[in-house]
């Protein structure tokens, strides 16, 4: 499942994150690549432990925790501390698959990457190219979102970033280990949750059928989740 999540960062929070990144020191993006992706990648990245990456990353983690659509769609167990990359003119990232296990350098933090996330931080009018292109079982999807918006997609998918031909594209990217490992099961839970919320808006949370459906949701989650 691919899920666009609008407005993860907004207003002064978005401005603050962008200002942190503007003033930060960037390094060659291959510092964090696995072997296969290092062959295909050309961009810059913030060092994982740089003060700017940590501060901006914590702002994003807080924002994710306050975004119900992210919680419902990802059912997150663990979120990798957000990383940041920048693609200038001529930069891009060829087709690759993300590593299954991500380990935070210098720590014992490790996750299985079930979902990949890209949070766009540059206004799309300010650059050309730089689309995130994701191949899944339904075809090929090119994604370029407004600054502050985020796309969630299966980490198992082949994907690439098309070359930037004008301007600079700055994004945050990271991975999520979901409580529900199976993408199809997670998608059904999301559909059920979304439908319950829609009906509950008309009938109220205390409607008898809504209570039963909510029970079904939680009992499926109990059956499928690792927490
Ligand atoms: Ni990737």
Coordinates of N, CA, C and O and ligand atoms in Angstrom, one line a residue, residues 37 87 93-94 96-99 102 116 118 132 153 155 157 159-161 173 175, ligand 1:
X37 N 23.1 -0.2 -3.3 CA 22.6 1.2 -3.5 C 23.7 2.2 -3.7 O 23.5 3.2 -4.4
X87 N 19.2 16.5 -3.2 CA 19.6 16.2 -4.6 C 19.7 17.6 -5.3 O 18.7 18.3 -5.5
X93 N 19.0 8.8 -7.9 CA 19.2 7.6 -7.2 C 18.6 6.5 -8.0 O 17.4 6.5 -8.2
X94 N 19.4 5.6 -8.6 CA 18.9 4.5 -9.5 C 18.1 3.5 -8.8 O 17.9 3.5 -7.5
X96 N 16.6 0.6 -6.8 CA 17.2 -0.2 -5.7 C 16.1 -0.7 -4.8 O 14.9 -0.2 -4.9
X97 N 16.4 -1.6 -3.9 CA 15.5 -1.9 -2.8 C 16.2 -1.6 -1.5 O 17.4 -1.7 -1.3
X98 N 15.5 -1.1 -0.5 CA 16.1 -0.7 0.8 C 16.5 -1.9 1.6 O 15.9 -3.0 1.5
X99 N 17.5 -1.8 2.4 CA 18.0 -2.9 3.2 C 16.9 -3.3 4.2 O 16.1 -2.5 4.7
X102 N 17.8 -2.2 9.4 CA 18.6 -1.0 9.5 C 19.1 -0.9 10.9 O 18.3 -1.0 11.9
X116 N 8.9 2.3 4.0 CA 9.8 3.4 3.8 C 9.0 4.7 3.7 O 7.8 4.7 3.3
X118 N 9.2 8.9 2.8 CA 9.8 10.1 2.3 C 9.0 11.3 2.6 O 7.8 11.4 2.2
X132 N 10.1 10.6 -6.8 CA 10.2 9.3 -6.3 C 9.4 8.3 -7.1 O 8.2 8.6 -7.2
X153 N 5.5 3.9 1.7 CA 5.4 2.9 0.6 C 6.1 1.6 1.2 O 7.0 1.7 2.1
X155 N 8.7 -1.0 2.0 CA 10.1 -1.0 1.8 C 10.6 -2.1 0.9 O 11.7 -2.1 0.5
X157 N 9.6 -2.6 -2.0 CA 9.4 -2.3 -3.4 C 10.7 -1.8 -4.0 O 11.5 -1.2 -3.4
X159 N 12.5 1.0 -6.1 CA 12.2 2.4 -6.3 C 13.4 3.2 -6.7 O 14.5 2.7 -6.6
X160 N 13.2 4.4 -7.3 CA 14.3 5.2 -7.6 C 13.9 6.7 -7.6 O 12.7 7.0 -7.4
X161 N 14.9 7.6 -7.6 CA 14.6 9.0 -7.7 C 15.2 9.5 -9.0 O 16.3 9.3 -9.3
X173 N 14.0 11.1 5.0 CA 13.7 9.7 4.7 C 14.0 8.8 5.9 O 14.9 9.1 6.6
X175 N 12.6 4.7 7.9 CA 11.9 3.5 7.8 C 11.1 3.2 9.1 O 11.4 3.7 10.2
Ligands
LIG1 NI1 15.5 3.7 -1.1

